[in-house]
């Protein structure tokens, strides 16, 4: 069965940018679709610096509804909205004061992927956080949903006036381009080892698959627009350690396998081949403003 791959790179324009997320897309695009997906054939959709959260939601929902394995590569930065203090993936128009309306709420990943069969979804994440979001993540973790395999890292803030590079994701792409297709866990280990060799340590490491202990749903985190509601659904995974041997969530050094963050969720089919949407947010006119505490119309 063909696989589906979603390549998402997003970061704000201007001085609020922490990472040049889109710089990794040419490297990932050079990898054959089947290698990206780990299947014989695959459909690939690219989103480069999308403008609107609704555009991201549409493509995520379509990818999650496709049959077969789904692999989502995300490079970007996380920010908290000022009202509900929830993490968002910052998009091109995101500023600290408009995160709630211009960023992509992270819990929408959980909502859209939760209806997928366990073991069919993998997230590979290279994320950066500002100081405020970094402190929030260390205390609460990042929910991705039950049954989703999650691998990656969240990097702390870089120095002032410095835009970081998505080195973890570039390491992933380099490994995939070198031939062969290691499993996601081995791919993750190799990428961490490469960036550690370049002196990048102290990241929060995302690692794990299946159900892990979580802190419960985030207050005020409503479903994505048009998301289905199932009894008992939405119990999150998180950053919590898999075993009591690691009771705290201090920064893990690169290559540290102790931190299983992840879980699983749902979405409509993507057309064959590789579709690129560099200005995806412009499609379809102006979408409704997302309201994270309610259930906006589709």
Short mmCIF file of C-alpha atoms in Angstrom, two decimals:
data_model
loop_
_atom_site.label_atom_id
_atom_site.label_comp_id
_atom_site.label_asym_id
_atom_site.label_seq_id
_atom_site.Cartn_x
_atom_site.Cartn_y
_atom_site.Cartn_z
CA UNK A 1 0.00 0.00 0.00
CA UNK A 2 1.38 3.46 -0.88
CA UNK A 3 2.56 5.65 1.94
CA UNK A 4 1.84 9.33 2.48
CA UNK A 5 4.40 11.98 3.45
CA UNK A 6 3.70 15.51 4.65
CA UNK A 7 6.67 17.89 4.68
CA UNK A 8 5.91 20.98 6.76
CA UNK A 9 8.40 23.78 7.36
CA UNK A 10 7.17 26.97 9.00
CA UNK A 11 8.62 29.97 10.79
CA UNK A 12 7.67 33.64 11.13
CA UNK A 13 8.92 36.31 8.79
CA UNK A 14 11.01 39.03 10.37
CA UNK A 15 12.76 39.46 13.70
CA UNK A 16 10.57 36.87 15.46
CA UNK A 17 12.13 34.06 13.43
CA UNK A 18 14.17 31.60 15.51
CA UNK A 19 14.95 29.01 12.83
CA UNK A 20 15.23 28.99 9.06
CA UNK A 21 12.85 26.06 8.80
CA UNK A 22 12.26 26.16 5.05
CA UNK A 23 15.97 25.68 4.35
CA UNK A 24 15.56 21.96 4.99
CA UNK A 25 12.91 21.41 2.31
CA UNK A 26 15.28 21.25 -0.69
CA UNK A 27 17.31 18.61 1.13
CA UNK A 28 14.21 16.56 1.98
CA UNK A 29 12.80 17.06 -1.52
CA UNK A 30 15.92 15.40 -2.94
CA UNK A 31 15.04 12.18 -1.13
CA UNK A 32 12.90 9.76 -3.19
CA UNK A 33 9.28 9.67 -1.92
CA UNK A 34 9.43 5.93 -1.23
CA UNK A 35 12.49 6.42 0.98
CA UNK A 36 10.81 9.26 2.89
CA UNK A 37 7.80 7.04 3.57
CA UNK A 38 9.60 3.75 4.03
CA UNK A 39 7.19 2.11 1.55
CA UNK A 40 7.42 0.90 -2.06
CA UNK A 41 5.57 3.97 -3.35
CA UNK A 42 4.44 7.21 -1.71
CA UNK A 43 2.57 10.46 -2.22
CA UNK A 44 4.32 13.59 -0.94
CA UNK A 45 2.85 16.99 -0.05
CA UNK A 46 5.11 19.96 0.76
CA UNK A 47 4.11 23.03 2.76
CA UNK A 48 6.72 25.78 2.79
CA UNK A 49 6.10 28.72 5.14
CA UNK A 50 2.28 28.51 5.03
CA UNK A 51 0.43 31.72 5.86
CA UNK A 52 -2.77 30.45 7.49
CA UNK A 53 -3.44 27.72 10.10
CA UNK A 54 -6.50 26.59 8.13
CA UNK A 55 -4.28 25.76 5.15
CA UNK A 56 -2.10 23.54 7.33
CA UNK A 57 -5.16 21.90 8.87
CA UNK A 58 -6.61 21.10 5.43
CA UNK A 59 -3.47 19.32 4.27
CA UNK A 60 -2.91 17.54 7.57
CA UNK A 61 -6.50 16.30 7.54
CA UNK A 62 -6.15 15.09 3.95
CA UNK A 63 -2.90 13.29 4.73
CA UNK A 64 -4.30 11.64 7.85
CA UNK A 65 -7.33 10.34 5.94
CA UNK A 66 -5.17 8.61 3.35
CA UNK A 67 -4.82 4.83 3.75
CA UNK A 68 -1.45 3.30 4.47
CA UNK A 69 1.47 4.57 6.54
CA UNK A 70 1.77 8.29 7.19
CA UNK A 71 5.04 10.08 7.92
CA UNK A 72 4.99 13.76 8.90
CA UNK A 73 8.19 15.81 8.91
CA UNK A 74 7.85 19.12 10.80
CA UNK A 75 10.52 21.81 11.10
CA UNK A 76 9.72 25.09 12.78
CA UNK A 77 9.32 26.94 16.05
CA UNK A 78 6.87 26.77 18.93
CA UNK A 79 5.26 29.73 20.68
CA UNK A 80 2.62 30.10 23.40
CA UNK A 81 -0.50 32.16 22.87
CA UNK A 82 -1.01 34.87 25.48
CA UNK A 83 -4.55 33.96 26.50
CA UNK A 84 -4.58 30.19 27.02
CA UNK A 85 -0.84 29.55 27.18
CA UNK A 86 -1.02 26.72 24.64
CA UNK A 87 1.81 25.80 22.24
CA UNK A 88 1.43 26.69 18.58
CA UNK A 89 3.55 26.05 15.53
CA UNK A 90 4.41 29.58 14.40
CA UNK A 91 3.53 30.31 10.77
CA UNK A 92 4.73 33.03 8.39
CA UNK A 93 2.46 35.75 9.80
CA UNK A 94 2.78 34.81 13.47
CA UNK A 95 3.87 37.45 15.97
CA UNK A 96 3.90 37.18 19.78
CA UNK A 97 0.62 39.07 20.01
CA UNK A 98 -1.18 37.13 17.25
CA UNK A 99 -0.13 33.55 18.01
CA UNK A 100 -3.69 32.54 18.92
CA UNK A 101 -4.99 33.50 15.48
CA UNK A 102 -2.05 33.07 13.13
CA UNK A 103 -0.24 30.03 14.60
CA UNK A 104 -1.19 26.37 14.19
CA UNK A 105 -2.36 24.97 17.57
CA UNK A 106 -0.22 21.98 18.43
CA UNK A 107 -3.15 20.01 19.83
CA UNK A 108 -4.67 19.98 16.33
CA UNK A 109 -2.02 17.41 15.40
CA UNK A 110 -3.39 15.17 18.15
CA UNK A 111 -7.00 15.74 17.11
CA UNK A 112 -6.43 15.06 13.43
CA UNK A 113 -4.25 11.97 13.87
CA UNK A 114 -6.16 10.23 16.68
CA UNK A 115 -8.47 8.21 14.41
CA UNK A 116 -5.65 6.55 12.52
CA UNK A 117 -4.79 2.92 13.18
CA UNK A 118 -2.10 2.46 15.81
CA UNK A 119 1.36 1.94 14.40
CA UNK A 120 0.69 3.63 11.05
CA UNK A 121 1.75 7.20 11.91
CA UNK A 122 5.21 8.64 12.54
CA UNK A 123 6.15 12.22 13.38
CA UNK A 124 9.73 13.43 12.89
CA UNK A 125 10.11 16.84 14.52
CA UNK A 126 12.83 19.48 14.55
CA UNK A 127 11.46 22.31 16.68
CA UNK A 128 12.87 25.43 18.30
CA UNK A 129 11.36 27.35 21.19
CA UNK A 130 11.73 30.81 22.69
CA UNK A 131 12.61 31.14 26.38
CA UNK A 132 9.00 31.28 27.56
CA UNK A 133 7.89 28.26 25.54
CA UNK A 134 11.03 26.35 26.50
CA UNK A 135 10.16 26.70 30.19
CA UNK A 136 6.56 25.64 29.53
CA UNK A 137 7.65 22.53 27.61
CA UNK A 138 10.05 21.39 30.32
CA UNK A 139 7.20 21.36 32.81
CA UNK A 140 4.41 19.92 30.65
CA UNK A 141 5.73 18.25 27.53
CA UNK A 142 4.31 18.18 24.01
CA UNK A 143 1.20 16.12 23.31
CA UNK A 144 1.07 14.25 20.02
CA UNK A 145 -1.73 11.75 20.58
CA UNK A 146 -2.08 8.07 21.45
CA UNK A 147 -0.57 5.59 19.02
CA UNK A 148 1.67 8.04 17.13
CA UNK A 149 5.40 7.30 17.01
CA UNK A 150 7.25 10.54 17.73
CA UNK A 151 10.95 11.22 17.22
CA UNK A 152 12.87 14.47 17.20
CA UNK A 153 14.05 17.30 19.38
CA UNK A 154 13.09 20.71 20.72
CA UNK A 155 16.05 23.08 20.79
CA UNK A 156 16.40 25.85 23.38
CA UNK A 157 16.58 29.50 22.32
CA UNK A 158 19.67 30.40 20.33
CA UNK A 159 21.62 33.54 21.04
CA UNK A 160 20.10 36.95 20.41
CA UNK A 161 19.81 37.99 16.77
CA UNK A 162 20.74 34.52 15.66
CA UNK A 163 18.58 32.40 13.38
CA UNK A 164 19.23 28.71 13.94
CA UNK A 165 19.27 25.98 11.31
CA UNK A 166 17.12 22.81 11.44
CA UNK A 167 20.22 20.66 11.83
CA UNK A 168 18.40 17.60 13.20
CA UNK A 169 16.09 17.46 10.16
CA UNK A 170 18.99 18.07 7.80
CA UNK A 171 20.79 15.15 9.43
CA UNK A 172 17.67 13.01 8.86
CA UNK A 173 17.64 14.01 5.18
CA UNK A 174 21.35 13.35 4.79
CA UNK A 175 20.99 9.84 6.19
CA UNK A 176 18.05 9.10 3.90
CA UNK A 177 19.92 10.40 0.85
CA UNK A 178 22.91 8.18 1.59
CA UNK A 179 20.97 5.06 0.61
CA UNK A 180 18.84 2.60 2.54
CA UNK A 181 15.96 3.41 4.82
CA UNK A 182 16.63 2.71 8.51
CA UNK A 183 13.67 2.46 10.84
CA UNK A 184 12.58 5.68 12.54
CA UNK A 185 14.26 4.81 15.83
CA UNK A 186 17.63 4.14 14.20
CA UNK A 187 17.18 7.21 12.01
CA UNK A 188 16.54 9.28 15.13
CA UNK A 189 19.59 7.91 16.94
CA UNK A 190 21.84 8.59 13.97
CA UNK A 191 20.60 12.17 13.55
CA UNK A 192 21.08 12.90 17.26
CA UNK A 193 24.59 11.50 17.13
CA UNK A 194 25.42 13.72 14.15
CA UNK A 195 24.22 16.96 15.74
CA UNK A 196 25.85 16.03 19.06
CA UNK A 197 29.11 15.70 17.16
CA UNK A 198 28.63 19.31 16.08
CA UNK A 199 28.22 20.44 19.69
CA UNK A 200 24.42 20.61 19.86
CA UNK A 201 23.48 19.21 23.27
CA UNK A 202 20.90 20.10 25.90
CA UNK A 203 17.85 19.68 23.65
CA UNK A 204 14.61 18.16 24.85
CA UNK A 205 14.58 14.81 23.06
CA UNK A 206 11.34 13.39 21.66
CA UNK A 207 11.41 9.63 21.63
CA UNK A 208 8.88 6.84 21.66
CA UNK A 209 5.88 5.11 20.19
CA UNK A 210 2.47 4.07 21.44
CA UNK A 211 0.72 5.02 24.67
CA UNK A 212 2.86 6.68 27.31
CA UNK A 213 1.95 8.49 30.54
CA UNK A 214 0.65 11.99 29.99
CA UNK A 215 -0.52 14.94 32.03
CA UNK A 216 -4.10 14.89 30.72
CA UNK A 217 -5.74 17.25 28.24
CA UNK A 218 -4.53 20.83 28.21
CA UNK A 219 -7.03 23.32 29.68
CA UNK A 220 -8.96 25.11 26.96
CA UNK A 221 -7.55 22.98 24.16
CA UNK A 222 -10.56 22.41 21.92
CA UNK A 223 -10.66 20.22 18.81
CA UNK A 224 -9.64 21.43 15.39
CA UNK A 225 -12.38 22.87 13.15
CA UNK A 226 -14.58 20.04 11.93
CA UNK A 227 -12.85 17.37 14.03
CA UNK A 228 -14.92 14.33 14.96
CA UNK A 229 -15.65 13.62 18.59
CA UNK A 230 -15.39 10.10 19.97
CA UNK A 231 -16.17 8.90 23.50
CA UNK A 232 -12.94 8.55 25.40
CA UNK A 233 -10.85 10.06 22.61
CA UNK A 234 -8.22 12.71 23.07
CA UNK A 235 -6.29 11.18 25.95
CA UNK A 236 -2.85 12.56 25.18
CA UNK A 237 0.60 11.19 25.12
CA UNK A 238 3.36 13.46 26.31
CA UNK A 239 6.91 14.12 27.29
CA UNK A 240 6.58 12.08 30.47
CA UNK A 241 9.23 9.41 31.02
CA UNK A 242 8.29 5.85 30.14
CA UNK A 243 9.40 4.48 33.50
CA UNK A 244 9.77 5.86 37.01
CA UNK A 245 13.52 5.55 36.64
CA UNK A 246 13.43 9.05 35.13
CA UNK A 247 10.90 11.01 37.20
CA UNK A 248 11.82 14.49 35.93
CA UNK A 249 11.88 16.25 32.62
CA UNK A 250 15.20 18.05 32.67
CA UNK A 251 16.93 18.65 29.37
CA UNK A 252 18.11 15.42 27.77
CA UNK A 253 21.40 15.33 25.98
CA UNK A 254 21.47 14.36 22.34
CA UNK A 255 21.37 10.59 21.99
CA UNK A 256 19.55 10.12 25.29
CA UNK A 257 16.86 7.47 24.57
CA UNK A 258 15.06 7.81 27.87
CA UNK A 259 12.27 10.16 26.85
CA UNK A 260 9.31 8.57 25.02
CA UNK A 261 7.11 11.40 23.80
CA UNK A 262 4.27 10.52 21.57
CA UNK A 263 0.97 8.85 20.84
CA UNK A 264 -1.67 8.58 18.06
CA UNK A 265 -4.92 10.14 16.00
CA UNK A 266 -6.89 10.96 11.86
CA UNK A 267 -7.55 12.90 7.97
CA UNK A 268 -8.65 12.80 3.23
CA UNK A 269 -6.52 11.47 0.50
CA UNK A 270 -3.64 13.29 -1.06
CA UNK A 271 -3.13 13.11 -4.80
CA UNK A 272 -0.26 11.04 -6.17
CA UNK A 273 3.13 12.54 -6.62
CA UNK A 274 4.69 15.52 -4.91
CA UNK A 275 2.55 18.64 -4.53
CA UNK A 276 4.22 21.83 -3.34
CA UNK A 277 2.28 24.70 -1.81
CA UNK A 278 4.75 27.50 -1.01
CA UNK A 279 1.91 29.95 -0.30
CA UNK A 280 -0.63 27.47 0.88
CA UNK A 281 -2.32 29.97 3.13
CA UNK A 282 -3.58 31.96 0.14
CA UNK A 283 -5.64 29.07 -1.23
CA UNK A 284 -9.37 29.10 -0.89
CA UNK A 285 -9.78 32.71 0.23
CA UNK A 286 -9.64 33.94 3.80
CA UNK A 287 -10.33 31.08 6.27
CA UNK A 288 -12.25 31.60 9.49
CA UNK A 289 -10.20 32.52 12.54
CA UNK A 290 -9.42 29.42 14.59
CA UNK A 291 -10.93 29.52 18.07
CA UNK A 292 -9.04 27.06 20.19
CA UNK A 293 -11.56 26.71 22.97
CA UNK A 294 -14.55 25.89 20.82
CA UNK A 295 -15.51 23.83 17.79
CA UNK A 296 -15.47 26.12 14.71
CA UNK A 297 -17.30 25.07 11.60
CA UNK A 298 -15.42 23.22 8.91
#
